[in-house]
Coordinates of C-alpha atoms in Angstrom, one line a residue:
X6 CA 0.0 0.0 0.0
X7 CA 2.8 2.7 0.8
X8 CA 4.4 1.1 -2.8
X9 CA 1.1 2.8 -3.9
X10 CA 1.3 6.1 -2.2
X11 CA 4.7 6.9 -3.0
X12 CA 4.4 6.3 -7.0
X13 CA 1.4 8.5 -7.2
X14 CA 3.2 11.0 -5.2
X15 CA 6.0 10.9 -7.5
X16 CA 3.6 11.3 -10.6
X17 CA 2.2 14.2 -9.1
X18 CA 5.5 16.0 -8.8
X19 CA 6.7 14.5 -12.0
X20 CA 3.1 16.3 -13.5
X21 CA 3.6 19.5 -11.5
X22 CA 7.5 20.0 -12.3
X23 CA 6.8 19.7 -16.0
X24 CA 3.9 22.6 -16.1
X25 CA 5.6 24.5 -13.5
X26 CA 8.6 24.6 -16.3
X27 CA 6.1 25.1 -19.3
X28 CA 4.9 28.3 -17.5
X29 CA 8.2 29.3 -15.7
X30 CA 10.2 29.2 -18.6
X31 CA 8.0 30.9 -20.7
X32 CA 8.4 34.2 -18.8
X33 CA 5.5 35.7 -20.0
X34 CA 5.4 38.5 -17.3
X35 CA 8.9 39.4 -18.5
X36 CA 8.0 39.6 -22.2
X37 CA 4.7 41.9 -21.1
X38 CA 6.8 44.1 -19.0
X39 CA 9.8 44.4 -21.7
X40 CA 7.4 45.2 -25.0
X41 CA 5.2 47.9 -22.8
X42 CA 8.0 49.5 -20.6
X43 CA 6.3 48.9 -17.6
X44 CA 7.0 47.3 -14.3
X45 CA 4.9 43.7 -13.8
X46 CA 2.9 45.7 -11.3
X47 CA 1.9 48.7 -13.7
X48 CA 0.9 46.2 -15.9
X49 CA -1.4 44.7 -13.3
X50 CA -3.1 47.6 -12.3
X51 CA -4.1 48.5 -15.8
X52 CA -4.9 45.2 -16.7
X53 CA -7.4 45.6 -13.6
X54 CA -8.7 49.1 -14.5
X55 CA -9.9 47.1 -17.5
X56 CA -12.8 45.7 -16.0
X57 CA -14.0 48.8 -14.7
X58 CA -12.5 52.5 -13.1
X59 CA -12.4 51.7 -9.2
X60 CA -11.2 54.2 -6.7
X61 CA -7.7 54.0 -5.9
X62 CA -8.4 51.8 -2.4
X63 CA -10.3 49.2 -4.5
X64 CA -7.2 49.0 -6.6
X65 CA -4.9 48.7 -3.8
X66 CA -6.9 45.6 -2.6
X67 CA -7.3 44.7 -6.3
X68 CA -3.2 44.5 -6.4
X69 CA -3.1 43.4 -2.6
X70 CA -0.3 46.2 -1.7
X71 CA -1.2 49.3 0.6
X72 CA -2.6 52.7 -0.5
X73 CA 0.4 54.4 -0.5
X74 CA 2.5 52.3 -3.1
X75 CA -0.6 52.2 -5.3
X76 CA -0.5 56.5 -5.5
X77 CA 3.2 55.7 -6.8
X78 CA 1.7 53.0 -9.6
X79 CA -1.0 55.6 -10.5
X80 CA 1.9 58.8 -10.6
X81 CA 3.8 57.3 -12.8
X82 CA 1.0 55.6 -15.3
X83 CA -0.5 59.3 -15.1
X84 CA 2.5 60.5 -16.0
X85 CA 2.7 58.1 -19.0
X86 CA -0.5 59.4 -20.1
X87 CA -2.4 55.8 -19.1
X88 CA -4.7 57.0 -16.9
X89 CA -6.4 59.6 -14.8
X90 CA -7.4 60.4 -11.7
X91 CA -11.0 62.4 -11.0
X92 CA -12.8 63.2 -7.8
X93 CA -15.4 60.8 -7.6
X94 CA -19.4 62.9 -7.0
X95 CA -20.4 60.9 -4.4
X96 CA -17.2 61.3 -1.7
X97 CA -14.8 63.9 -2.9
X98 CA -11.7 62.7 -0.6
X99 CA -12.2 59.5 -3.0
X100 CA -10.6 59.0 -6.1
X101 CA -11.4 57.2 -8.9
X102 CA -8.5 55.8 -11.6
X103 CA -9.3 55.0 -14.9
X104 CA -7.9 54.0 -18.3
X105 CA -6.9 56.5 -20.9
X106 CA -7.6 55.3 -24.9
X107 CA -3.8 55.0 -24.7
X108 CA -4.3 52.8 -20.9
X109 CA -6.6 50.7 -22.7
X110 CA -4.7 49.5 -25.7
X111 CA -1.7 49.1 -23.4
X112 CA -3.8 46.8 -21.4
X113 CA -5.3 45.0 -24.2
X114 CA -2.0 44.4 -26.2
X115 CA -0.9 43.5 -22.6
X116 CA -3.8 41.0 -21.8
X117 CA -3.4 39.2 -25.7
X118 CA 0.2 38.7 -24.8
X119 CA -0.2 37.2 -21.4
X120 CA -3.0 34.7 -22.5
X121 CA -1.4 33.3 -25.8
X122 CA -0.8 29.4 -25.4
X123 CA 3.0 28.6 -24.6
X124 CA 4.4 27.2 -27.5
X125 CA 5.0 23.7 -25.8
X126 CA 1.6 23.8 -26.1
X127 CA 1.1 24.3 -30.0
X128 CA 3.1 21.0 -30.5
X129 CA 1.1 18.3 -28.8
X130 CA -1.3 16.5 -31.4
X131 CA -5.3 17.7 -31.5
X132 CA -6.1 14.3 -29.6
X133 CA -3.2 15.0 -26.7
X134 CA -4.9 18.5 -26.5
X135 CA -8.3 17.6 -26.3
X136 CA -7.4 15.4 -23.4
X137 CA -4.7 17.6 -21.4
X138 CA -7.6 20.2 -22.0
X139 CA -10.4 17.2 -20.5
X140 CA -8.0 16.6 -17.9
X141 CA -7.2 20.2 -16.7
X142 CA -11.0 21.0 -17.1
X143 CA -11.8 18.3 -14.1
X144 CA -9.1 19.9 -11.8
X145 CA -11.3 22.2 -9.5
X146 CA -8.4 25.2 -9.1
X147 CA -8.2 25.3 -12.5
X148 CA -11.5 26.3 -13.6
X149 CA -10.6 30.2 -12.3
X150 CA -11.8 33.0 -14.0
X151 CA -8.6 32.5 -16.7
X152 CA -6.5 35.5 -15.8
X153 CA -3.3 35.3 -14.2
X154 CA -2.0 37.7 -11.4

């Protein structure tokens, strides 16, 4: 019985250490940060600001970091001309941050790169894909909203 235990153990760090490398080697969050000229963080926050403007608390929870780092991330992006800041009518001692045209196709380019298949991907056969895809579709965690952090 602890022959069995120990095999499937294995297998399941065998599994995990081959798509941990597929997605650590790929460096996606690199690439993103490189082609846009923004830190992984920047590139977050706008990628969040595409769902909706928030005020700049909701962001800071949105990015889990405190208020005061996320009025650095929104100087400098205002700065870059990708997004602004306006008193929001309701309570004036809140802000609300939201994309510029120029945010938003940052964001977008941004979002398109992150969720393009690895290319380790691309070279299994259609029947390998449609049952890695049938596999990962029964694993609970992995039927998230899609977007990575």
């Amino acid at each position: 019985m602890i022959d069995i235990a120990v095999d499937r153990d294995k297998e399941l760090r065998l599994a995990w250490d081959r798509i941990r490398t597929m997605v650590f080697d790929d460096n996606r969050r690199g690439e993103v940060s490189a082609a846009v000229g923004l830190s992984w963080v920047k590139v977050k926050a706008l990628r969040r600001l595409l769902r909706k403007p928030m005020p700049m608390r909701e962001l800071a929870a949105e990015l889990v970091t405190d208020k005061p780092y996320v009025t650095q991330i929104v100087d400098a992006l205002e700065q870059r001309g990708l997004v602004t800041r306006t008193v929001d009518a309701k309570d004036r001692r809140c802000r609300i941050v939201a994309l510029t045209e120029a945010g938003r196709e940052t964001a977008l380019r941004s979002e398109e790169m992150l969720t393009r298949p690895p290319a380790a991907l691309a070279e299994l056969s259609e029947r390998d894909l449609a049952e890695l895809t049938r596999i990962l579709a029964g694993i609970p965690a992995a039927r998230g909203d899609g977007e990575p952090s």
